[in-house]
XYZ file of C-alpha atoms in Angstrom:
281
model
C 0.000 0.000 0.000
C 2.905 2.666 0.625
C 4.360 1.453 -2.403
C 1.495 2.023 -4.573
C 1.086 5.716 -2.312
C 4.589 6.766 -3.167
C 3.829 6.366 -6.848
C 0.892 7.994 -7.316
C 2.648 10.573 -5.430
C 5.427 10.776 -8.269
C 2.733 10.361 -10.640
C 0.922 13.696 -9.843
C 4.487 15.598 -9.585
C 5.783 14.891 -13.141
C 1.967 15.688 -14.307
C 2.897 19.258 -12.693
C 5.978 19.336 -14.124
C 5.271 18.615 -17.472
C 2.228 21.697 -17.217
C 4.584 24.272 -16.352
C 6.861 23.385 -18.820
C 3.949 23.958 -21.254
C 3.087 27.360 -20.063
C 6.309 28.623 -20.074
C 6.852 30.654 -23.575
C 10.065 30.289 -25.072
C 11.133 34.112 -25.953
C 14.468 34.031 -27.543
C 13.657 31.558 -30.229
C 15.051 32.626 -33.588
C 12.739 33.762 -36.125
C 11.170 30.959 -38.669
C 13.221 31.119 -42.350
C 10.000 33.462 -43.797
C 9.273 35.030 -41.025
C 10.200 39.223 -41.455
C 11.471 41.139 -38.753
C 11.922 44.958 -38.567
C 15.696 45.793 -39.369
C 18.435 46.620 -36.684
C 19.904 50.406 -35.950
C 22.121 50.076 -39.213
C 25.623 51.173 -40.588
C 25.374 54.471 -42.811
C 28.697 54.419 -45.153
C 29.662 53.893 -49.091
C 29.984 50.181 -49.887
C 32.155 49.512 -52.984
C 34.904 46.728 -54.106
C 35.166 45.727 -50.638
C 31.900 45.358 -49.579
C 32.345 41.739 -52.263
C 34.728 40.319 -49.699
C 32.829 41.601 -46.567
C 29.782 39.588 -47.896
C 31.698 36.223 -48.288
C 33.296 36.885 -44.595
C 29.492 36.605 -43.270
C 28.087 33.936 -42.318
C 25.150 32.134 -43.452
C 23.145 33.165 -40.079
C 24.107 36.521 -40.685
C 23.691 36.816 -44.530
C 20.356 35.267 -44.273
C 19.031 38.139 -42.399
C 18.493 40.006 -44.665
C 15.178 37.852 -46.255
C 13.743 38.804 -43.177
C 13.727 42.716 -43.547
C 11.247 44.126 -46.186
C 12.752 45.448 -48.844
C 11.761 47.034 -52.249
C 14.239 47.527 -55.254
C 13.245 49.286 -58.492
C 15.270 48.874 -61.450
C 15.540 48.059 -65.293
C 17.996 46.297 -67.079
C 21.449 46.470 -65.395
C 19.000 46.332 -62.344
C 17.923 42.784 -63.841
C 21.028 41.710 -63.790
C 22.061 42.609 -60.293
C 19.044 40.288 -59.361
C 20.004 37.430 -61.458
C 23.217 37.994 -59.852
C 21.116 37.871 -56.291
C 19.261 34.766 -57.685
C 22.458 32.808 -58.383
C 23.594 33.492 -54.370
C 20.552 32.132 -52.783
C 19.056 35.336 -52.379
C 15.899 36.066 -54.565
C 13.617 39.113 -55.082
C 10.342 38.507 -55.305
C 7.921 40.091 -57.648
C 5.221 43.196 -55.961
C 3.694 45.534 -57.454
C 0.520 47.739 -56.761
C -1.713 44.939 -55.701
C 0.786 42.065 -54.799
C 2.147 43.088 -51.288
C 6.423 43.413 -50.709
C 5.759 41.153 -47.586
C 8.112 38.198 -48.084
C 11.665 39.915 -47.488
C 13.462 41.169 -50.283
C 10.761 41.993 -53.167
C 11.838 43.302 -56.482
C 10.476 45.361 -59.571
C 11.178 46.520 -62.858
C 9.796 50.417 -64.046
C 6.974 50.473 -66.324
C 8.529 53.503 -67.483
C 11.109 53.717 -70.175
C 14.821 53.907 -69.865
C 15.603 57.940 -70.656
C 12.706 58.690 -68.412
C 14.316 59.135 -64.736
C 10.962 61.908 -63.373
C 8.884 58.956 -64.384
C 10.562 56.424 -62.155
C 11.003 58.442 -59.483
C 7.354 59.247 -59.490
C 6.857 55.610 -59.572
C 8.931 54.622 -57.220
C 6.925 56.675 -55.033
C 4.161 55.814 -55.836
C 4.483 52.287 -54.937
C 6.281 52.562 -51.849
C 3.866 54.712 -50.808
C 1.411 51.870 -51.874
C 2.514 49.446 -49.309
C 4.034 52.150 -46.731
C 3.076 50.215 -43.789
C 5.580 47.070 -44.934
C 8.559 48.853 -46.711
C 11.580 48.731 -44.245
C 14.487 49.170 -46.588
C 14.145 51.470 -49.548
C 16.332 51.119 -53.493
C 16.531 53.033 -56.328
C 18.395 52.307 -59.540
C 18.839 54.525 -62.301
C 19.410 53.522 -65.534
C 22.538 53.813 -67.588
C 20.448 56.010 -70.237
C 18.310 58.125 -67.545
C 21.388 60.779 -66.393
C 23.251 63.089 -68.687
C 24.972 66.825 -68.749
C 21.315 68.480 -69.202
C 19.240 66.833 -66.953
C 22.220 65.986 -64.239
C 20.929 69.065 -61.763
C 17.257 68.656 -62.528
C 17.628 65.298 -61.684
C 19.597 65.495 -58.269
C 16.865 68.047 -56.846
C 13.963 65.831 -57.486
C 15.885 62.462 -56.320
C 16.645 64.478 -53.131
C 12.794 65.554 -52.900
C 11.520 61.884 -53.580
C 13.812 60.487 -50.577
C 13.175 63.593 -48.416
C 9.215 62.896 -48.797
C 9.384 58.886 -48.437
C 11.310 59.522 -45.652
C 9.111 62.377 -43.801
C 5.535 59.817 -44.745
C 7.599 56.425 -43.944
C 8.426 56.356 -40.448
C 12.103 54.879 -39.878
C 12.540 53.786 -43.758
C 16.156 53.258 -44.940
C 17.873 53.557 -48.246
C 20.306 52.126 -49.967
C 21.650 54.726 -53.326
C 22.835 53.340 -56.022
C 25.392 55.262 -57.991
C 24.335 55.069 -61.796
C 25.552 52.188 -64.172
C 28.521 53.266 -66.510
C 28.293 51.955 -69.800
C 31.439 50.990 -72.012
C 33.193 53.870 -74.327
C 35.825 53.500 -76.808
C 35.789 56.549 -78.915
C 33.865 59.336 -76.327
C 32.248 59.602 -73.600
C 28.523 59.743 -73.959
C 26.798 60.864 -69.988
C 29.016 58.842 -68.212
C 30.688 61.677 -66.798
C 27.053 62.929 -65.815
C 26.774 59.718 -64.084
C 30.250 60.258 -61.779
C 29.098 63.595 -60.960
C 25.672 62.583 -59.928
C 27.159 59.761 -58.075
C 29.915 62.166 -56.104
C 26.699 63.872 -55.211
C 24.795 61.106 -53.985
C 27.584 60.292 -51.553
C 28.418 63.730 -50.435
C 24.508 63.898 -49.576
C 23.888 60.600 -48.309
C 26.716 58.390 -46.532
C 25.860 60.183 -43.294
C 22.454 58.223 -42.878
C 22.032 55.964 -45.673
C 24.322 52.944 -47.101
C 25.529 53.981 -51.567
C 26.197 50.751 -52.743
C 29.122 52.440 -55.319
C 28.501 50.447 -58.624
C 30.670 52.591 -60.313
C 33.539 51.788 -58.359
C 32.818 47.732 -58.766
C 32.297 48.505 -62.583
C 35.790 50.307 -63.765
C 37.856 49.026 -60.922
C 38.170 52.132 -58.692
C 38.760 54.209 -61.940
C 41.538 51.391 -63.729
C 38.999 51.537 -66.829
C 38.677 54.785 -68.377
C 38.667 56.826 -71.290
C 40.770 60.099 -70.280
C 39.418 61.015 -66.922
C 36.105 59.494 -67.373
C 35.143 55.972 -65.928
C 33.956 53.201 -67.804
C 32.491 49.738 -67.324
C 35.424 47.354 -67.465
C 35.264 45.138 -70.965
C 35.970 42.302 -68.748
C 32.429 42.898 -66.765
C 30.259 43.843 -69.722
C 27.863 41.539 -71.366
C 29.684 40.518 -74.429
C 29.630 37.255 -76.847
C 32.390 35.900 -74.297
C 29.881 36.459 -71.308
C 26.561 37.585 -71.982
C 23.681 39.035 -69.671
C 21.427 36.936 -68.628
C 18.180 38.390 -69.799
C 19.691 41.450 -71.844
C 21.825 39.554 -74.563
C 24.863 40.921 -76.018
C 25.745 44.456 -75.487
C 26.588 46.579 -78.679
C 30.788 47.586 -79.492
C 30.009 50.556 -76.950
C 27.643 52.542 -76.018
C 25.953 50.195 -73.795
C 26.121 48.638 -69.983
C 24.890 45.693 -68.568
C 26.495 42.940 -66.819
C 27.510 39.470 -67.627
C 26.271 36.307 -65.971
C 29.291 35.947 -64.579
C 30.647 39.171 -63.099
C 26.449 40.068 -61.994
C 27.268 37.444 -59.721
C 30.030 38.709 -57.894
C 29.297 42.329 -57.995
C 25.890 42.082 -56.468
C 27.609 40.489 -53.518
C 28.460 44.330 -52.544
C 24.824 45.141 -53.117
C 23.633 42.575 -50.707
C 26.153 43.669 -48.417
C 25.234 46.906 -48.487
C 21.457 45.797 -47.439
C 22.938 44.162 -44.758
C 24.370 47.430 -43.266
C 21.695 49.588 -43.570
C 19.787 47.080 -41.676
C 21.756 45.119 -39.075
């Protein structure tokens, strides 16, 4: 009889036990894979060449944080490539627009509006992020190669400056990550990409204070090694050509033109991704 008291006795403790287990909430858990999470305080700086290697040095953990922070990026072509480039490192954008929602991490776009028409993306861009204010955490804008030149170059900054300024003022804690314009490949003359330097000198000068520039420019001449006179152009080696083509954009023209190859898209978006990374650790 004391035996059989002694284990009902037991009995009802470990029943106990194993309740209060079960009420307790585990709070430090790590957040599911497609779960999103609002980004850290952040690192405001210019991210060029090296931000390539500071990607690789991360680990997976950390890399993989950044699916969890909603972010939009607007682009066109070159922009296309920079996501195949993402694609090919495990690190996809995925497709919003007006009605589908930029809720699953890193979400991606192309303009509606034509190349040589940088108002009408900017009015786009806010348009959309304005759309889906109460998700968009992280905040990027690509020019094209063909949207910046010596008449429009001023024009351009003020109304960049006043789309940021507003998305920032109607977004509560939104981030951005600049993009200094693609350079495309001259031979003979220059044709805007000087435009393009100057415009991204200005983006830094107004921006590295509080916002990441991922400096494509830099990643895309080598820091200035490819050039025509004092004006930077996109290496040969990193242009889409018949030796490696784009992706999605075929094979670039003898010059004139800018987008990346398979290959080198690849490697240079690692800085991009890094550069996401910072503005939102």
């Amino acid at each position: 009889m004391k035996t059989l008291i002694i284990a009902l006795l037991i009995t009802g403790l470990l029943i106990v036990s194993c309740k209060n287990e079960g009420n307790n909430p585990i709070d430090d858990k790590d957040p599911l894979p497609n779960e999103t999470q609002n980004p850290g305080q952040g690192q405001p700086g210019i991210i060029g060449l090296s931000g390539i290697e500071a990607w690789d040095k991360l680990s997976s953990d950390e890399k993989n944080k950044i699916k969890s922070w909603n972010t939009i990026f607007m682009h066109q072509s070159v922009g296309g490539d920079l996501e195949d480039g993402a694609n090919a490192n495990g690190f996809k954008f995925e497709y919003f627009d007006r009605n589908e929602k930029p809720d699953k991490g890193l979400s991606g776009n192309v303009f509606s509006v034509s190349n040589g028409n940088p108002m009408g993306k900017m009015a786009e861009f806010k348009e959309l992020a304005l759309v889906h204010q109460s998700l968009v955490k992280i905040a990027i804008f690509k020019f094209g190669y063909a949207d910046i030149n010596d008449a429009n170059l001023e024009q351009v900054k003020l109304a960049y400056k006043k789309m940021v300024d507003e998305l920032r003022t109607q977004i509560q804690g939104l981030r951005f990550v600049h993009i200094t314009p693609p350079l495309i490949y001259i031979v003979t003359k220059d044709d805007g990409n000087a435009a393009k330097m100057k415009m991204g000198e200005w983006m830094k000068n107004t921006f590295k204070d509080k916002d990441v520039i991922f400096e494509l420019q830099e990643i895309e001449s080598d820091n200035g090694t490819c050039k025509l006179g004092n004006v930077w152009t996109i290496c040969n080696q990193y242009r889409s050509t018949t030796a490696c083509p784009s992706k999605e954009q075929g094979v670039d023209a003898p010059e004139g033109q800018g987008h990346i190859c398979e290959k080198e898209a690849k490697r240079i978006v690692k800085a991009l991704l890094y550069s996401i990374y910072q503005v939102g650790k």
